[in-house]
XYZ file of C-alpha atoms in Angstrom:
585
model
C 100.623 107.020 90.548
C 103.764 105.791 88.991
C 105.149 102.756 90.904
C 108.698 102.031 91.222
C 110.353 98.556 91.276
C 112.186 99.044 94.515
C 110.567 100.887 97.465
C 112.342 102.128 100.675
C 110.696 102.445 103.849
C 112.066 104.234 107.227
C 110.620 104.273 110.218
C 111.934 106.839 113.118
C 111.088 105.378 116.183
C 111.592 107.123 119.759
C 114.455 104.447 120.155
C 114.367 101.899 117.454
C 115.046 102.983 113.848
C 113.883 100.777 111.045
C 115.070 100.745 107.381
C 113.311 98.300 104.986
C 113.453 97.366 101.157
C 110.713 96.229 99.376
C 109.931 95.100 95.542
C 106.615 95.416 93.997
C 105.804 91.997 92.236
C 103.824 91.696 89.050
C 100.118 91.460 90.562
C 100.774 94.257 92.831
C 101.948 92.441 95.970
C 104.942 93.244 98.167
C 108.163 91.523 98.727
C 110.454 92.174 101.556
C 113.575 91.890 100.370
C 115.815 93.195 103.533
C 115.527 95.190 106.702
C 117.489 96.770 109.382
C 116.610 97.514 112.803
C 118.801 99.941 114.998
C 118.239 100.899 118.782
C 119.997 104.283 119.997
C 121.181 103.528 123.365
C 120.842 106.724 125.260
C 118.148 108.855 126.989
C 115.984 109.668 124.748
C 114.966 112.846 126.346
C 118.115 114.092 124.662
C 116.796 115.525 121.454
C 120.203 116.873 119.872
C 122.119 113.443 120.874
C 119.054 111.118 119.508
C 119.190 113.182 116.160
C 122.821 112.854 115.556
C 122.689 108.846 116.301
C 119.798 108.627 113.642
C 121.813 110.169 111.279
C 124.542 107.561 111.882
C 121.955 104.830 112.065
C 120.385 105.266 108.940
C 123.845 105.826 106.974
C 124.996 102.396 108.546
C 121.497 100.673 107.784
C 121.962 101.800 104.135
C 125.481 100.730 103.788
C 124.324 97.151 105.139
C 121.449 97.215 102.437
C 123.937 98.492 99.769
C 121.351 101.348 99.528
C 123.254 104.577 97.851
C 120.378 107.022 97.252
C 116.545 106.744 96.268
C 113.243 107.568 97.299
C 111.934 107.018 100.746
C 108.816 107.166 102.354
C 109.181 107.495 105.960
C 107.239 107.844 109.155
C 107.347 110.493 112.235
C 106.888 109.165 115.739
C 103.672 109.919 117.439
C 105.106 112.390 120.212
C 106.575 114.951 117.459
C 103.225 115.211 115.537
C 100.213 116.886 117.221
C 97.108 114.719 115.922
C 93.309 115.596 116.653
C 89.911 113.777 115.830
C 87.107 115.751 114.857
C 83.392 114.971 113.931
C 81.557 117.246 111.326
C 78.257 116.879 109.747
C 78.165 115.729 106.275
C 78.565 118.707 103.637
C 79.629 119.128 100.031
C 83.030 118.728 99.493
C 83.792 122.637 98.764
C 81.880 123.647 102.074
C 83.591 120.714 103.764
C 87.364 122.024 103.086
C 86.572 125.441 104.329
C 85.211 123.960 107.652
C 88.214 121.826 107.954
C 90.566 124.790 107.450
C 88.614 126.528 110.271
C 88.661 123.556 112.608
C 92.526 123.247 111.985
C 92.967 126.556 113.282
C 91.015 126.319 115.794
C 92.467 123.089 117.232
C 96.226 123.236 116.227
C 97.978 124.843 119.519
C 100.488 126.625 117.113
C 99.942 129.463 114.510
C 98.707 127.561 111.312
C 101.312 129.548 109.206
C 104.063 127.885 111.803
C 102.723 124.238 110.981
C 102.560 121.509 108.106
C 98.967 120.005 108.407
C 96.963 117.642 106.509
C 93.559 115.924 107.087
C 91.803 112.470 106.232
C 88.224 111.972 106.169
C 86.985 108.614 107.815
C 83.698 106.914 106.938
C 80.360 109.361 106.847
C 78.391 110.675 104.265
C 75.570 113.375 103.675
C 73.229 111.682 105.818
C 75.760 111.207 108.684
C 78.759 112.692 110.537
C 81.883 112.743 109.229
C 85.259 111.695 110.856
C 88.225 114.097 110.253
C 91.752 112.982 111.387
C 93.908 115.994 111.724
C 97.572 115.768 112.110
C 100.372 119.105 112.190
C 104.092 119.378 112.685
C 105.823 122.539 113.470
C 107.859 123.583 110.647
C 111.189 124.006 111.978
C 110.654 120.593 113.515
C 110.017 118.834 110.151
C 112.633 120.804 108.175
C 115.408 119.625 110.759
C 114.095 115.918 110.442
C 113.760 115.662 106.649
C 117.315 117.611 106.334
C 118.898 114.623 108.488
C 116.776 112.032 106.121
C 118.110 113.676 103.020
C 121.547 114.150 104.141
C 121.974 110.288 104.097
C 121.336 110.059 100.523
C 117.492 109.596 100.670
C 115.031 111.977 98.738
C 111.577 112.071 100.700
C 108.846 110.889 98.871
C 106.201 110.766 101.496
C 106.050 111.701 104.953
C 103.393 109.750 107.147
C 102.605 109.428 111.093
C 103.626 106.022 112.612
C 100.143 105.460 113.926
C 98.542 105.873 110.659
C 101.056 103.841 108.647
C 100.485 101.001 111.609
C 96.503 101.549 110.490
C 97.292 101.195 106.724
C 99.341 97.794 107.657
C 96.664 96.435 109.825
C 94.116 96.941 107.072
C 96.123 95.517 104.485
C 97.106 92.225 106.717
C 93.797 91.785 108.396
C 91.279 92.685 105.544
C 88.500 90.415 107.002
C 88.594 91.621 110.544
C 85.173 93.568 111.169
C 85.079 93.504 115.242
C 86.580 96.084 116.905
C 90.304 95.731 117.306
C 92.550 97.506 119.703
C 96.062 97.966 118.483
C 98.669 98.618 121.253
C 101.961 99.902 119.978
C 104.269 99.845 123.012
C 107.352 102.019 121.902
C 110.096 103.470 123.758
C 108.505 106.798 124.946
C 105.140 106.159 124.144
C 102.528 103.682 123.907
C 100.458 104.204 120.528
C 96.701 102.910 120.824
C 94.893 102.678 117.927
C 91.119 101.462 118.098
C 89.838 100.107 114.730
C 86.513 99.518 113.286
C 84.917 99.577 110.045
C 84.490 103.147 108.825
C 85.952 104.296 112.057
C 89.471 104.845 113.622
C 90.549 106.533 116.803
C 94.278 106.742 118.208
C 95.613 108.142 121.335
C 99.314 108.420 122.542
C 100.081 107.624 126.134
C 103.096 108.736 127.921
C 104.520 105.183 129.046
C 106.391 102.948 127.108
C 109.772 100.932 127.260
C 111.845 103.699 128.688
C 109.721 103.799 131.515
C 110.818 100.626 132.546
C 114.360 101.392 131.955
C 113.910 104.666 134.183
C 112.384 102.793 136.882
C 115.402 99.954 136.774
C 117.792 102.894 136.466
C 116.385 104.271 140.162
C 116.003 101.289 141.643
C 119.448 100.035 141.134
C 121.207 103.448 141.105
C 123.007 103.077 137.533
C 122.968 105.194 134.271
C 120.143 104.810 131.770
C 122.556 102.752 129.515
C 123.262 100.434 132.142
C 119.597 100.209 132.933
C 118.613 99.795 129.240
C 120.894 96.777 129.170
C 120.283 95.184 132.250
C 116.099 95.849 131.131
C 117.261 93.722 127.568
C 119.047 90.734 129.162
C 116.785 90.134 132.756
C 113.396 92.092 132.340
C 110.343 90.241 131.832
C 106.671 90.857 133.388
C 106.138 89.526 136.585
C 102.989 87.219 136.166
C 102.192 87.986 139.996
C 99.308 86.126 141.815
C 100.266 82.187 142.377
C 103.263 82.402 140.050
C 106.521 81.888 141.979
C 108.964 84.597 141.824
C 112.731 83.951 140.554
C 115.108 82.814 142.948
C 117.485 85.653 141.710
C 116.646 88.704 143.805
C 117.403 91.090 141.242
C 115.545 89.215 138.276
C 112.418 89.423 140.902
C 113.103 93.238 141.400
C 113.365 93.630 137.651
C 110.081 91.739 136.850
C 107.974 93.572 139.734
C 109.438 96.818 138.011
C 107.987 95.694 134.614
C 104.777 94.496 135.835
C 104.201 97.709 137.991
C 104.851 100.047 134.968
C 102.612 97.851 132.307
C 99.788 97.879 135.345
C 100.168 101.664 134.824
C 99.642 101.383 131.376
C 96.581 98.984 131.592
C 95.176 101.876 133.691
C 95.895 104.434 130.690
C 94.247 101.685 128.304
C 91.181 101.095 130.562
C 90.615 104.943 130.563
C 91.611 105.172 126.827
C 88.792 102.866 126.218
C 86.084 104.310 128.237
C 86.814 107.638 126.510
C 86.544 106.206 123.072
C 83.036 104.436 124.117
C 81.611 107.584 125.528
C 83.250 110.464 123.627
C 83.552 108.578 120.118
C 80.395 106.276 120.747
C 82.741 103.295 119.717
C 82.596 99.864 120.580
C 84.424 97.846 123.167
C 87.457 95.884 121.459
C 86.816 92.158 121.049
C 90.738 91.250 120.341
C 93.770 93.088 121.311
C 97.076 93.262 119.092
C 100.565 93.926 120.356
C 103.161 95.506 118.664
C 106.483 98.009 119.209
C 109.647 97.101 120.680
C 108.654 96.453 124.461
C 105.547 94.202 123.477
C 108.267 91.339 122.573
C 109.128 91.329 126.505
C 108.734 87.885 127.778
C 104.981 87.550 129.340
C 103.692 90.638 127.983
C 101.010 88.758 126.096
C 100.147 86.361 129.233
C 99.766 89.933 131.141
C 97.510 91.568 128.924
C 95.507 88.596 128.659
C 95.113 88.417 132.294
C 94.044 92.044 132.571
C 91.877 92.053 129.484
C 90.534 88.647 129.571
C 90.570 89.149 125.703
C 92.168 87.031 122.718
C 95.796 88.818 122.768
C 97.893 88.165 119.853
C 101.235 89.943 118.113
C 100.209 91.981 115.212
C 101.869 90.129 112.025
C 102.108 92.775 109.144
C 103.734 90.394 107.072
C 100.672 88.213 106.377
C 100.047 89.348 102.985
C 103.757 90.157 102.391
C 106.310 87.923 100.537
C 109.571 87.795 102.457
C 112.626 87.188 100.791
C 115.655 84.525 101.725
C 117.738 87.468 102.896
C 114.861 88.772 104.938
C 114.227 85.366 106.427
C 117.916 85.066 107.507
C 117.802 88.207 109.129
C 115.350 86.711 111.799
C 111.979 88.107 110.390
C 110.074 85.701 112.445
C 111.240 87.481 115.757
C 110.975 91.078 114.539
C 107.748 91.117 112.313
C 105.927 93.013 115.410
C 108.787 95.835 114.636
C 107.550 95.963 110.792
C 104.275 97.341 110.648
C 105.021 100.967 110.170
C 107.873 99.820 107.470
C 104.964 97.764 105.414
C 102.380 100.762 105.891
C 104.665 103.166 104.404
C 105.686 100.664 101.314
C 102.064 100.170 100.853
C 101.842 103.934 99.920
C 103.491 103.599 96.914
C 101.710 100.378 95.751
C 98.022 100.697 96.374
C 95.260 103.151 97.813
C 95.771 103.107 101.442
C 92.474 104.140 103.951
C 95.102 106.639 105.603
C 96.759 108.799 103.529
C 98.330 111.620 105.506
C 101.380 113.363 104.026
C 103.315 116.075 105.982
C 105.556 117.123 103.337
C 107.885 120.408 104.057
C 107.735 123.435 101.313
C 111.195 122.471 100.029
C 109.805 118.853 99.075
C 106.674 120.108 97.698
C 108.387 122.428 95.256
C 110.826 119.646 94.152
C 108.163 117.052 93.535
C 106.267 119.737 91.688
C 109.049 120.597 89.817
C 109.654 116.887 88.978
C 106.079 116.326 88.076
C 106.566 119.444 85.347
C 109.962 118.665 84.043
C 109.175 116.009 81.421
C 106.403 118.655 80.319
C 109.102 121.590 80.194
C 111.672 119.540 78.486
C 108.893 118.267 75.881
C 107.921 121.665 75.462
C 111.138 122.922 74.727
C 112.209 119.884 72.410
C 108.589 120.650 70.475
C 109.416 124.240 69.868
C 113.210 123.429 68.593
C 112.311 120.958 66.440
C 109.512 122.677 64.973
C 111.619 125.926 64.061
C 114.365 123.502 62.632
C 111.792 121.407 60.621
C 110.055 124.549 58.948
C 113.577 126.042 58.033
C 114.795 122.876 56.558
C 111.520 122.513 54.747
C 111.405 125.893 53.126
C 115.040 126.221 52.079
C 115.175 122.118 50.521
C 111.583 121.989 49.165
C 111.932 123.042 45.755
C 115.257 121.462 45.243
C 114.133 117.955 46.274
C 110.729 118.092 44.375
C 112.896 118.704 41.215
C 115.251 116.006 42.220
C 112.563 113.867 43.053
C 110.829 114.370 39.319
C 113.845 113.716 37.654
C 114.567 110.239 39.575
C 111.240 109.079 39.005
C 111.292 109.588 35.159
C 114.633 107.846 35.067
C 113.320 104.917 37.040
C 110.029 105.082 34.733
C 112.014 104.808 31.421
C 114.163 101.798 32.879
C 111.147 100.013 34.484
C 109.196 100.088 30.959
C 112.089 98.215 29.290
C 112.273 95.655 32.202
C 108.562 95.144 31.956
C 108.722 94.152 27.982
C 111.482 91.732 29.326
C 109.319 90.203 32.142
C 106.354 89.747 29.749
C 108.596 87.867 27.277
C 109.831 85.348 30.340
C 106.374 85.114 31.686
C 105.530 83.727 28.140
C 108.353 81.505 28.227
C 107.909 80.256 31.596
C 103.829 79.114 31.016
C 105.274 77.255 27.750
C 107.975 75.394 29.824
C 105.521 74.378 32.322
C 103.006 72.941 29.987
C 105.907 70.542 28.656
C 107.351 69.899 31.980
C 104.324 68.926 34.202
C 103.634 65.603 32.699
C 107.317 64.546 32.987
C 107.158 65.672 36.507
C 104.083 63.800 36.968
C 105.509 60.712 35.647
C 108.697 60.955 37.349
C 106.620 61.050 40.664
C 104.245 58.111 39.695
C 107.561 56.177 39.174
C 109.037 56.385 42.579
C 105.418 55.897 43.952
C 105.288 52.039 43.532
C 108.916 51.178 45.175
C 107.893 53.459 47.682
C 104.852 51.643 48.673
C 106.319 48.342 48.628
C 109.134 49.492 50.879
C 106.657 50.861 52.971
C 104.619 47.541 53.220
C 107.678 45.236 53.692
C 109.119 47.714 56.727
C 105.669 47.441 58.549
C 105.302 44.063 58.415
C 105.904 42.122 61.751
C 109.227 40.359 61.865
C 107.965 36.716 62.012
C 104.898 34.358 61.343
C 103.437 36.698 58.363
C 104.360 37.418 55.048
C 102.629 38.859 51.855
C 101.620 36.592 48.529
C 99.915 39.261 46.683
C 99.348 42.465 45.954
C 96.916 44.546 43.495
C 95.890 47.812 42.885
C 92.187 48.694 43.338
C 89.898 51.653 41.927
C 86.732 52.350 43.341
C 86.908 49.040 45.410
C 87.395 46.721 42.193
C 90.572 45.006 41.620
C 92.434 46.246 38.392
C 93.599 43.862 35.710
C 91.715 40.737 36.841
C 89.137 38.746 34.900
C 85.578 38.891 35.761
C 86.020 35.613 37.996
C 88.962 37.002 39.822
C 87.192 40.238 40.372
C 84.165 38.698 41.637
C 86.399 36.535 44.024
C 88.211 39.880 45.491
C 85.342 42.244 45.799
C 84.780 42.933 49.475
C 81.855 42.618 51.477
C 81.993 46.115 52.603
C 83.754 48.646 50.597
C 86.566 50.326 52.333
C 86.279 54.406 52.807
C 87.351 56.238 49.566
C 89.410 59.044 50.544
C 88.568 62.777 49.487
C 90.850 62.981 46.664
C 89.723 59.529 45.329
C 86.103 61.089 45.479
C 87.065 64.082 43.972
C 88.560 62.108 41.023
C 86.046 60.182 40.441
C 83.300 63.166 40.268
C 85.526 64.551 37.800
C 85.190 61.217 35.583
C 88.817 60.073 35.711
C 89.958 56.760 36.828
C 92.653 56.493 39.372
C 94.193 53.861 41.637
C 92.505 54.725 45.139
C 93.655 51.369 47.028
C 96.069 48.428 47.626
C 95.155 44.638 47.780
C 97.186 42.723 49.983
C 96.953 39.286 50.350
C 99.093 36.827 52.455
C 99.363 34.105 54.640
C 100.156 33.937 58.517
C 101.589 30.817 60.436
C 100.162 28.970 63.530
C 101.378 31.497 66.402
C 100.516 32.164 69.926
C 98.955 35.588 68.564
C 96.883 33.981 65.892
C 94.684 36.463 63.849
C 95.923 39.193 66.137
C 99.382 39.216 63.969
C 97.435 40.486 61.113
C 95.600 43.074 63.452
C 99.049 44.102 64.741
C 100.339 44.820 60.882
C 97.387 46.784 60.527
C 98.102 48.980 63.437
C 101.763 49.411 61.902
C 99.978 50.690 58.471
C 98.344 53.391 60.817
C 101.435 55.656 60.880
C 102.009 55.202 57.140
C 102.003 58.130 55.149
C 100.602 56.756 52.051
C 97.490 54.862 53.593
C 94.496 55.972 55.450
C 94.076 53.408 58.151
C 91.779 53.628 61.514
C 93.262 51.114 63.750
C 89.966 51.327 65.677
C 87.899 49.372 63.416
C 90.367 46.642 61.872
C 87.162 45.002 60.741
C 86.704 47.191 57.826
C 89.999 46.291 56.239
C 90.671 43.000 56.992
C 89.097 40.107 55.345
C 89.789 36.720 56.438
C 87.581 33.712 56.153
C 89.546 31.225 57.908
C 89.675 30.007 61.398
C 93.161 28.872 62.845
C 93.104 25.248 63.738
C 95.368 22.543 64.342
C 95.354 21.056 61.458
C 96.676 23.749 58.704
C 100.040 25.375 59.274
C 99.357 28.807 57.696
C 96.117 30.668 57.012
C 95.291 33.467 54.438
C 94.303 37.097 55.210
C 93.274 39.820 53.211
C 93.704 43.785 53.511
C 91.578 46.513 51.523
C 94.001 49.489 52.146
C 92.742 52.964 50.956
C 95.562 55.371 49.528
C 95.786 58.590 50.880
C 96.794 60.330 47.497
C 95.438 58.187 44.349
C 97.267 57.562 41.188
C 96.143 58.839 38.208
C 95.778 55.688 35.477
C 97.422 56.442 32.210
């Protein structure tokens, strides 16, 4: 699957529409660039008004996010889709496909040709039952919804179901949760309940949501649905009941009781769903409950469910493994993370293999995607045919002429190159002759400059005070050159300094060369005493002319005198090895 650098997710909720833009990181993770949420403040039972407001809301959010067009993954609300969980015996894939097609015809309450349906296998194998998730939606309803989305400038890539997108986001965000978890998505019209276990999933849609609280408020206060929705957002919270004191404001107390009454009904439905899951699906009792959805953010909702279930209750955070950009953080993502589960799950469909990969695509989108997949092959095939015909025509018309012209050109070049070859041979002989004459001269010039450079380097690295040089001498194989036998005996070191590789090769070849320098001098009585000679040796370690190891100064420095209070100066001697020996004339 080709991964786009930018991903657009759209969640068509019952009352809250969400649009988000993601970017894919280099390692495959997601980054939430920005998002927008819009609420449709009208009675959700009016489908025509609702769909018109969805189209307007999508255009507004695209404008705010600076999205003009692009591929989109969007989720359908649960109440628009028929879902059924079926268990089948473990069979080969070919037989399994036929049985699933038969089960779809039996379970979908519409003619199979009037719906778009898909299925997903969950768990199971040849030795155990396989759970099949069947989903279907009527063709005309799907075309209507998809037409509204694409009119806004988006191109459909994947159409998922909101609970299944939420399931993918949960598995991505909580990969290490192995116990049975109950994910409660409290929406406007319905509450989607997902039982999540390893290799098992079950979902139910309960007809109780945030709009049930709004309807109860509208009846209690005798006002319109829009006014009741405003009152709910402003004043509503779930009454704690029991020993907790009621609010002093009578209207707030009435609203809180209505909210608690509605949530109590929802709790009863959840208990029936748990009993059904354990009895019919052979599932486990939930060990933890996660809350999400628009109505889940109502104050004291978490405390209410904890009171009723006596289980750990927490808000579902789909952004645990998703990076968040500064723009998204500025939009208050920390307060609305529980509303972004479907958007994250939809984006994951384009990034990685998800445990639930349902897709309800209209026939028009399927044809378009098929053509887009084949278009590169069509273009390449047509280009190949045209190029082949053009190439052969040019080849047959020009082959003979090109061959003749090439042969004549090669003959002309060969003739001119033969003359150039003769001239090059003469020049090579002249160069060889000149090199034999120039080599001794170049060597003598280099040797002439060598000794002044040695003296300048020795003087430049000498400490500023309290030490000086009194005598320099050249050595070969550790022996001082140009000294008498007595003098040679005085200057021969107790331990010969290390000889460079070049000096060793010269000695092996039987040629004499100057491979070292003998430096004698004096240093004054000073605070450092003999250490000043070691400082000089360390300075010489960076010299390009000498091989000096400052870690073993005893191999280079020779001094038999010990500083005392009587003498004012003390001799020292350095046996320095040249990096590049100088050949003797």
